[in-house]
Structures are given as C-alpha cells and as structure tokens.
mmCIF file of C-alpha atoms in Angstrom:
data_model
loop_
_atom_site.group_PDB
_atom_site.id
_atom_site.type_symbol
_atom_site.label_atom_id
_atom_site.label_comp_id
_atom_site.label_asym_id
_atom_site.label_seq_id
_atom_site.Cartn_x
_atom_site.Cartn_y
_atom_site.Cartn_z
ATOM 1 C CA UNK A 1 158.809 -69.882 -44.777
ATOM 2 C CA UNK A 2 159.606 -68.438 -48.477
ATOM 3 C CA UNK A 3 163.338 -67.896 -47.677
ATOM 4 C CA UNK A 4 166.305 -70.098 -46.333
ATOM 5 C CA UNK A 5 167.362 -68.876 -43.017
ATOM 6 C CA UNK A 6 170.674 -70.749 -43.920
ATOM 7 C CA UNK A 7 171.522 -67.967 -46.288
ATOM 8 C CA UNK A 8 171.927 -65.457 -44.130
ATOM 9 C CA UNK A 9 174.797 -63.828 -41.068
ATOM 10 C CA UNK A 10 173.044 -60.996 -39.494
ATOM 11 C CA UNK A 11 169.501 -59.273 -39.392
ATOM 12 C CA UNK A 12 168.978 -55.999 -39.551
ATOM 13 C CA UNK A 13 166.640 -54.287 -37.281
ATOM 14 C CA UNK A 14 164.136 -51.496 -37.877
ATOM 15 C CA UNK A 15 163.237 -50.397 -34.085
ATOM 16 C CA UNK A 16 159.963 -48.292 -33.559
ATOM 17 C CA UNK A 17 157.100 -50.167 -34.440
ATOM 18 C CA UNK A 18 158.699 -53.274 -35.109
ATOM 19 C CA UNK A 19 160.377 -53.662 -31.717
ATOM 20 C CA UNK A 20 158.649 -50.883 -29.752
ATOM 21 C CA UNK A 21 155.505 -50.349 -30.046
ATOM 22 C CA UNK A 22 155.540 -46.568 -31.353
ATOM 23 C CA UNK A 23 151.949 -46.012 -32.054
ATOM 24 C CA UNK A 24 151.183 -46.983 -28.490
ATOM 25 C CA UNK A 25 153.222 -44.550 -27.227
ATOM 26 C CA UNK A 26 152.370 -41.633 -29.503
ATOM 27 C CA UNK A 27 148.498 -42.325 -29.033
ATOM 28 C CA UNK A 28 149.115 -41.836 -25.304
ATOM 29 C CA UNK A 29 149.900 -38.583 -25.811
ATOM 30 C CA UNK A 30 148.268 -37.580 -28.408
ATOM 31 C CA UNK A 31 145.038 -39.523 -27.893
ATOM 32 C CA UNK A 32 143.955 -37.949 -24.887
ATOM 33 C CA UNK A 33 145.288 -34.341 -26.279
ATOM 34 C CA UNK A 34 142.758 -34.669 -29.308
ATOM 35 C CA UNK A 35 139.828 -36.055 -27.105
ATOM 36 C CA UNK A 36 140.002 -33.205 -25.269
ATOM 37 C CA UNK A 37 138.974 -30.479 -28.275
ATOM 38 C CA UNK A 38 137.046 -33.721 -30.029
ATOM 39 C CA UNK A 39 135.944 -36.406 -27.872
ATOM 40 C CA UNK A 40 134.659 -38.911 -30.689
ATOM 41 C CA UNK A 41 138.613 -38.880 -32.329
ATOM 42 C CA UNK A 42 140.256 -42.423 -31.627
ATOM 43 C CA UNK A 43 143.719 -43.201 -31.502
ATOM 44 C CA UNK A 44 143.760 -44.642 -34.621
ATOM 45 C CA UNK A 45 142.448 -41.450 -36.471
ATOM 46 C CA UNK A 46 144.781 -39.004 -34.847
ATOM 47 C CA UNK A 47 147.645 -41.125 -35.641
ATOM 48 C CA UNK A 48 146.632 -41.054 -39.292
ATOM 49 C CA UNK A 49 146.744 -36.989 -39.276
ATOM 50 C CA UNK A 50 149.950 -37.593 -37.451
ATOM 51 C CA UNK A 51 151.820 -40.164 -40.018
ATOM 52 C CA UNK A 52 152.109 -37.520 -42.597
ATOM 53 C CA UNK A 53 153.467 -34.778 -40.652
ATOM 54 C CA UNK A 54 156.069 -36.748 -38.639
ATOM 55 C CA UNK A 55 157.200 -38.275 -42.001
ATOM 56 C CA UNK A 56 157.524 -34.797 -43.731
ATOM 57 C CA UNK A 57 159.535 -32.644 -40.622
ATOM 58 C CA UNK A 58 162.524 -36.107 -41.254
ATOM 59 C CA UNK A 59 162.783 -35.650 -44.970
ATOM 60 C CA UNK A 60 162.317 -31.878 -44.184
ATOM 61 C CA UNK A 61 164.742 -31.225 -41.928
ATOM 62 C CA UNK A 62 166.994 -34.474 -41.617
ATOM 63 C CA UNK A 63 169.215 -33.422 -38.706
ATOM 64 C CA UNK A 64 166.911 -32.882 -36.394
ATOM 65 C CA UNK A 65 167.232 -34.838 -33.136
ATOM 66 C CA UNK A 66 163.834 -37.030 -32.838
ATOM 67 C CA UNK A 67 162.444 -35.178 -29.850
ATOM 68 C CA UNK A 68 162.506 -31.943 -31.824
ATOM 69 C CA UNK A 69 161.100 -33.925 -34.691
ATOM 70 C CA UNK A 70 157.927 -35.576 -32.278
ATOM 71 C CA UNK A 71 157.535 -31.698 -30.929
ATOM 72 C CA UNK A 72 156.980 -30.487 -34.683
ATOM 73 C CA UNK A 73 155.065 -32.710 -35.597
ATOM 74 C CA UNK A 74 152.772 -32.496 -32.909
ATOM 75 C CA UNK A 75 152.584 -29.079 -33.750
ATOM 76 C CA UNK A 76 151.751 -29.409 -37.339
ATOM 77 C CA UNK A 77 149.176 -32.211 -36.449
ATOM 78 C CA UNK A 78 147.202 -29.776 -34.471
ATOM 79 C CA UNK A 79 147.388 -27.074 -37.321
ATOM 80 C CA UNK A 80 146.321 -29.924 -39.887
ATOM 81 C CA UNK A 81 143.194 -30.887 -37.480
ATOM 82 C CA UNK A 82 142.786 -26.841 -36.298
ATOM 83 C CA UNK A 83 143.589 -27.914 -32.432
ATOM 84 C CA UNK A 84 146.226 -26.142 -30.084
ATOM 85 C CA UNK A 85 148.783 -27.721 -28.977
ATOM 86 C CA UNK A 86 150.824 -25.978 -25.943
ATOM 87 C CA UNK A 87 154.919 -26.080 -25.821
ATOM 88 C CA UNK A 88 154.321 -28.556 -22.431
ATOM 89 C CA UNK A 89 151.558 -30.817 -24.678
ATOM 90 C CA UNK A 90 154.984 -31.017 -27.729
ATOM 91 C CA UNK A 91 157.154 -31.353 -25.171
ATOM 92 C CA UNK A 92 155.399 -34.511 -23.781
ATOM 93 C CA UNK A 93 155.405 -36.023 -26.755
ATOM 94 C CA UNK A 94 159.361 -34.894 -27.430
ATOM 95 C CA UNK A 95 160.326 -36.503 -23.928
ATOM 96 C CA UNK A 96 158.200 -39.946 -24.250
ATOM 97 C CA UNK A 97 160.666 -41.816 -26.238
ATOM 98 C CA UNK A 98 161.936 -43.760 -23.056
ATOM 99 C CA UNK A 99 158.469 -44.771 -21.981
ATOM 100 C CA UNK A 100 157.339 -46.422 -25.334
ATOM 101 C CA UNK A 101 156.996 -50.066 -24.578
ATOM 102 C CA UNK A 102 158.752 -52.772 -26.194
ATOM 103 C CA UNK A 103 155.779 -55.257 -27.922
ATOM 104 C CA UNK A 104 155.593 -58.179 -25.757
ATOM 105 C CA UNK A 105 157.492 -60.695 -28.057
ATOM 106 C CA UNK A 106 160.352 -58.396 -28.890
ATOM 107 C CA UNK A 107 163.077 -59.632 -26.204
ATOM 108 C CA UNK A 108 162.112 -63.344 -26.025
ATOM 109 C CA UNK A 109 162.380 -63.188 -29.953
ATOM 110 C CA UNK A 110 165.372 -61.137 -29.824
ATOM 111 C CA UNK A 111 167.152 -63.245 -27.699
ATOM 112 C CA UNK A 112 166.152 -66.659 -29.672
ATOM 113 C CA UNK A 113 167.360 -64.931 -32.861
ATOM 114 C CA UNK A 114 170.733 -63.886 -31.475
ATOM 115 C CA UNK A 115 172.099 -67.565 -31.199
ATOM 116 C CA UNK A 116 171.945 -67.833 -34.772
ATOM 117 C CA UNK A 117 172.844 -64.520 -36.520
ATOM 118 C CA UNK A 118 174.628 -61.163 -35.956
ATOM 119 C CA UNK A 119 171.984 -58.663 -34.890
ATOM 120 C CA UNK A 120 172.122 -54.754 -36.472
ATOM 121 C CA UNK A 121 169.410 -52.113 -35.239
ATOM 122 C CA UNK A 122 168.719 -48.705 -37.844
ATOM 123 C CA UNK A 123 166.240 -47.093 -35.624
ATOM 124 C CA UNK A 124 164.782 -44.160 -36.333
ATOM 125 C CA UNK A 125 166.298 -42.244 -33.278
ATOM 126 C CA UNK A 126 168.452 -39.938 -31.671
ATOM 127 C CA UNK A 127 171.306 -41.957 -29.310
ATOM 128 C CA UNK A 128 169.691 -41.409 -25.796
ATOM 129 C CA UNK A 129 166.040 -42.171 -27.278
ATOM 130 C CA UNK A 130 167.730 -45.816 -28.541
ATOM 131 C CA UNK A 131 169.230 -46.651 -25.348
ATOM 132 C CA UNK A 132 166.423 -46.185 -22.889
ATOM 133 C CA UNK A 133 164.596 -48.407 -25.487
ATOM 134 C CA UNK A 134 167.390 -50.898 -26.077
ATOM 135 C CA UNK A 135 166.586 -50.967 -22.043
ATOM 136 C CA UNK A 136 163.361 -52.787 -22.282
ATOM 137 C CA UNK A 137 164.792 -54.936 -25.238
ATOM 138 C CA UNK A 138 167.371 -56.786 -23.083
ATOM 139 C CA UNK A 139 169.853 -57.651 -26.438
ATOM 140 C CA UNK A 140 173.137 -56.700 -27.231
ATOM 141 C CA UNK A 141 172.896 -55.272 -30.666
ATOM 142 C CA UNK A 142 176.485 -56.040 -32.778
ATOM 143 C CA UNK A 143 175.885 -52.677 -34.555
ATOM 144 C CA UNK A 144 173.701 -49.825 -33.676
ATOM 145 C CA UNK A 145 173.603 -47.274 -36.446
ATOM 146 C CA UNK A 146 170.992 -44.455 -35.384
ATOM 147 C CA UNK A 147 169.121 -42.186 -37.474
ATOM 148 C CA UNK A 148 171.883 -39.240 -35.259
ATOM 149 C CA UNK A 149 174.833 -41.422 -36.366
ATOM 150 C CA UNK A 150 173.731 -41.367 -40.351
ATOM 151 C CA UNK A 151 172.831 -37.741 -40.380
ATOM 152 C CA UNK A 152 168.884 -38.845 -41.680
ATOM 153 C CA UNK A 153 166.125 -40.580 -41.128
ATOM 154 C CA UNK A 154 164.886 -43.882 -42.949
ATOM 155 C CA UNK A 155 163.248 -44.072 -45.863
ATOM 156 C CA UNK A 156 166.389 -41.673 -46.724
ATOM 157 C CA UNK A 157 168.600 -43.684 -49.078
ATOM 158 C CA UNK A 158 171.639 -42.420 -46.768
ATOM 159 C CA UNK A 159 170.505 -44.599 -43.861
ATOM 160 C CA UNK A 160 170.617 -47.976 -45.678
ATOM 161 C CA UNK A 161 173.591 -46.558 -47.480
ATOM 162 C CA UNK A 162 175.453 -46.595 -44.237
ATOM 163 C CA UNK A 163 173.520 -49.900 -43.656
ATOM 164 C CA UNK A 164 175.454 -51.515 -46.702
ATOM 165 C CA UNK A 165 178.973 -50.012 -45.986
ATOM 166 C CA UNK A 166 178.850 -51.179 -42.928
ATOM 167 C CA UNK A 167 177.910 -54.764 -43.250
ATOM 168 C CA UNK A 168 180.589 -54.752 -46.116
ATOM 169 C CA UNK A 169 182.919 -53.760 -43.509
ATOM 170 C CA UNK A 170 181.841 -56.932 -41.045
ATOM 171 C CA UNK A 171 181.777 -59.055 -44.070
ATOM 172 C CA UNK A 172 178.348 -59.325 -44.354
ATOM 173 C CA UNK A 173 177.392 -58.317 -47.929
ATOM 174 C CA UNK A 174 174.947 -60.657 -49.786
ATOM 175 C CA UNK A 175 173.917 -62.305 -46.290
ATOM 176 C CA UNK A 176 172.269 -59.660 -44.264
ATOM 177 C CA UNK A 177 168.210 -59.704 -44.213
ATOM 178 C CA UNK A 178 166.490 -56.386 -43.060
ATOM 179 C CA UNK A 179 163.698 -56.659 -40.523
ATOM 180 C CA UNK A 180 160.898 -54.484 -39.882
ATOM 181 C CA UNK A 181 157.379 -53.139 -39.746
ATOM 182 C CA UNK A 182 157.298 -50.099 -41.865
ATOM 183 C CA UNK A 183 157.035 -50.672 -45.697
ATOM 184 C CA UNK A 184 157.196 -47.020 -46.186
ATOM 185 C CA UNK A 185 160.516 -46.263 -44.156
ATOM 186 C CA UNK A 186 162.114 -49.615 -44.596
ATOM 187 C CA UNK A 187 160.934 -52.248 -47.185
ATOM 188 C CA UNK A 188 160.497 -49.923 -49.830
ATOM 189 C CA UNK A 189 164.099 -48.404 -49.771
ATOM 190 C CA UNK A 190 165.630 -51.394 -48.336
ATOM 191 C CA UNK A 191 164.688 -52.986 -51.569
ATOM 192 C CA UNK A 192 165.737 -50.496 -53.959
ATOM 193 C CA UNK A 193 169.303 -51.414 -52.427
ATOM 194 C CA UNK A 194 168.437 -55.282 -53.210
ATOM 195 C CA UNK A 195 168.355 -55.840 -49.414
ATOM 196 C CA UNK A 196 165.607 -58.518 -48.675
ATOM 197 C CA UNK A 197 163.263 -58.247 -45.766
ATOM 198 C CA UNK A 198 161.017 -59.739 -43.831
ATOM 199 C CA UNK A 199 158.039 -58.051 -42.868
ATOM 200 C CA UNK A 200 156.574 -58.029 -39.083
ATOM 201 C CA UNK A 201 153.356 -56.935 -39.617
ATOM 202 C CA UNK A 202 152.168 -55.862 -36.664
ATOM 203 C CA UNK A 203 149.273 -54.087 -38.169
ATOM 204 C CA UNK A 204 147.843 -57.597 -39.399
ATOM 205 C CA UNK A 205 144.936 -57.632 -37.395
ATOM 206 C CA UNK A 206 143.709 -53.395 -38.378
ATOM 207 C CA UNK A 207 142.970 -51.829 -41.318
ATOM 208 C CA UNK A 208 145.035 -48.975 -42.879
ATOM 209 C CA UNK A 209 148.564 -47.475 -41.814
ATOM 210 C CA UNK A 210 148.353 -45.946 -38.738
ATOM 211 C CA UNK A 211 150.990 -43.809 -38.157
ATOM 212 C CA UNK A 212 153.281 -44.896 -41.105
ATOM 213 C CA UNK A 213 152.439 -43.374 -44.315
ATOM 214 C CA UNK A 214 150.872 -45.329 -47.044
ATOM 215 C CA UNK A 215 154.114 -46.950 -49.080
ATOM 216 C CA UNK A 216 152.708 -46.120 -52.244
ATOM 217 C CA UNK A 217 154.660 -48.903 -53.841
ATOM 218 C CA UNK A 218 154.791 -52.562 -54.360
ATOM 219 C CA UNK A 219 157.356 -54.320 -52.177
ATOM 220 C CA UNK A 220 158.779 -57.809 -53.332
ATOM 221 C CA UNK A 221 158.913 -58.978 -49.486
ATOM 222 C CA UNK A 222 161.023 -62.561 -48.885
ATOM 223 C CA UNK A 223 158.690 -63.135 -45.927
ATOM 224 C CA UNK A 224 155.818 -62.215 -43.816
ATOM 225 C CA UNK A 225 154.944 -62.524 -40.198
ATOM 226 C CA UNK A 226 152.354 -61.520 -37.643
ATOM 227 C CA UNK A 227 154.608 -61.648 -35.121
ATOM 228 C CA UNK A 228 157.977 -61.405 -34.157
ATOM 229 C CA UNK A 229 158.420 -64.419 -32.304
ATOM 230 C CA UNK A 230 156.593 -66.089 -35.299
ATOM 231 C CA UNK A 231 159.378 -65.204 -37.645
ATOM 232 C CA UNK A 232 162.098 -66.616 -34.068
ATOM 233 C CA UNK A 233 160.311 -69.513 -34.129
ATOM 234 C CA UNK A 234 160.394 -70.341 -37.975
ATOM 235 C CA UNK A 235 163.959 -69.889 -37.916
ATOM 236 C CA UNK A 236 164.091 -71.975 -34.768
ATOM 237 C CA UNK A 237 162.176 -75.007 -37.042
ATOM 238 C CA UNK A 238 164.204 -74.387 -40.227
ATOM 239 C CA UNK A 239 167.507 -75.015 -38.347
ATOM 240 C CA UNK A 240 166.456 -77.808 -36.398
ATOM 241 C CA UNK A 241 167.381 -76.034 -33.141
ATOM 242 C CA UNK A 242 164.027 -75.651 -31.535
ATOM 243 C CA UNK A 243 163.630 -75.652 -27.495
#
C-alpha cells in the first residue's frame, strides 16, 4: 500500500461501477436489445457505443434526472449504431436502476471500512435510484450527496465542489480520500481539486473502458486495487485491526 491509511477521516465513495456493478446492469438491457438487430454484438461492444453518449446527455443537459438521462442515451446509442430503439426498450433501461447489483465485495468491504473512517457516497444518481441501491449495499453512508442534490453529474467540477465544502463543513479537509472506479468521472477531476484516490479497478482483468469513456489524461493515483475488499483488507493490515 503506497499511502498511510492513518492519514485519513472519511472516504469518499463513487457508486456505479465501483459499488454497483453498472455495466452489468446496462448490458442486460441493452445486450439483448442489440443482439436482436445484430446477433454477433457483445456486451462489451455495445457498451462502448454507449459510454460516449451517456457521458455527453450529463454534461449536455446536467439536470436531468438519471432515468431520463439512461432513456436518451439509449436513444442516441441506437442512432450512433443505426438500430431502433422503442419508448418501452428506453424506458427499461430508465427504470433498471434498482435492479443493478451491488459487486459481490461491496457490503462486506463497506462494512469493514466503516469501523475506521467516516463514509461519503457522490453517486452519479437521482435520490430514489441511490436508495434502492444503497438497499443492496447494507451501510449507512455519513453523507450522501447525489448527482440531484449538486445540480450535475461527475466529472462536473460542481460535484466535487460540493464534495470539498462539505467535508470542510464536517472537518474533514486535508483527510478525506476519494474512492472509485471511473478515472474519467472521478480520478481525473477529483485530482484537479488535489483530492487523492484510490482506484478500484474493476476492469483489471478486460481490456479497454467499457462503458466509461477513455480519461484521456494521466491520473497521479495514491493507490490501486482489484478489488474492493482488497483495498478493506489493506487497511485492515495497516492498522493492525485484522479479523
């Protein structure tokens, strides 16, 4: 470990795709939707057309709740690949928010790491969409800032803006450490605010981005993880608490 769990009193969270598993429940949708115009597309390749579109209808239009924002996306998906997409195909997708499952680490780790810090979450997500997932998650979150609560959506400097003014307010400036998945909607602003992170990169095993856009940026990452639990754990060791 490259960084001194000491130094810090609360983690902040990204949600979708660090603690659920967001590109499982997209491809259900989606998957079967593109298999059925081209049967040799696989997950992974219509989650690539998807990454850009999702990530340009949030810095498009950055009020929109996320179920409006999973619908248009959809939507411009199947204009980018030439497919149709029907309002109850974008409307599946809008809705599926609650049945995206959590990775199977992401509440034993949760739980381990709550004993020794505060815990934040900055999901990507409108209220309702957070709290059926906070559901399968099991934790009580100390702060839950939501992309409907900032007014954006992450990377948007606004949503680590209200990240910093708030962990001023719990006295937490200089000792909170951001946690996530996504270099393109977290590391890479997260840093530009001198916030350091620790990547869980839950992509370690597959090539490419899936559905995050390519960063298209170096990121000066504290530490990196395959696993959730393997970060818990580390911390665990470091302050001589393990089970």
């Amino acid at each position: 470990m490259s960084l001194d769990p000491t130094g810090y009193d609360a983690l902040s969270f990204d949600c979708y795709g660090t603690l659920i598993d967001w590109e499982a429940g997209i491809a259900a949708v989606i998957g079967p939707w593109a298999r059925r115009h081209r049967p040799e597309m696989s997950d992974e390749g219509v989650l690539v057309a998807y990454s850009e579109n999702e990530a340009a209808v949030l810095r498009e239009t950055p009020g929109i709740l996320y179920p409006d924002a999973l619908r248009e996306a959809f939507r411009r998906t199947g204009e980018a690949l030439g497919l149709p997409v029907t309002d109850i195909e974008a409307d599946t997708l809008g809705d599926s928010v609650p049945d995206w499952p959590a990775f199977d680490d992401s509440a034993e780790a949760l739980a381990i790491l709550k004993d020794h810090y505060a815990l934040v979450i900055l999901p990507n997500v409108h209220r309702a969409g957070f709290a059926a997932s906070n559901e399968r998650l099991g934790v009580e979150f100390d702060e839950i800032l939501t992309a409907q609560d900032i007014g954006s959506y992450k990377p948007n400097p606004a949503n680590f803006e209200a990240l910093e003014r708030r962990a001023a307010e719990r006295g937490w400036s200089g000792r909170l450490l951001h946690v996530a998945q996504s270099l393109f909607h977290d590391h890479v602003p997260a840093q530009q605010f001198g916030l350091p992170g620790v990547w869980i990169n839950r992509r370690h095993d597959r090539p490419g981005w899936g559905a995050t856009p390519d960063p298209q940026a170096s990121v000066d990452i504290a530490a990196e993880y395959p696993s959730l639990m393997d970060f818990a754990r580390d911390v665990e060791r470091a302050l001589g608490r393990e089970n």
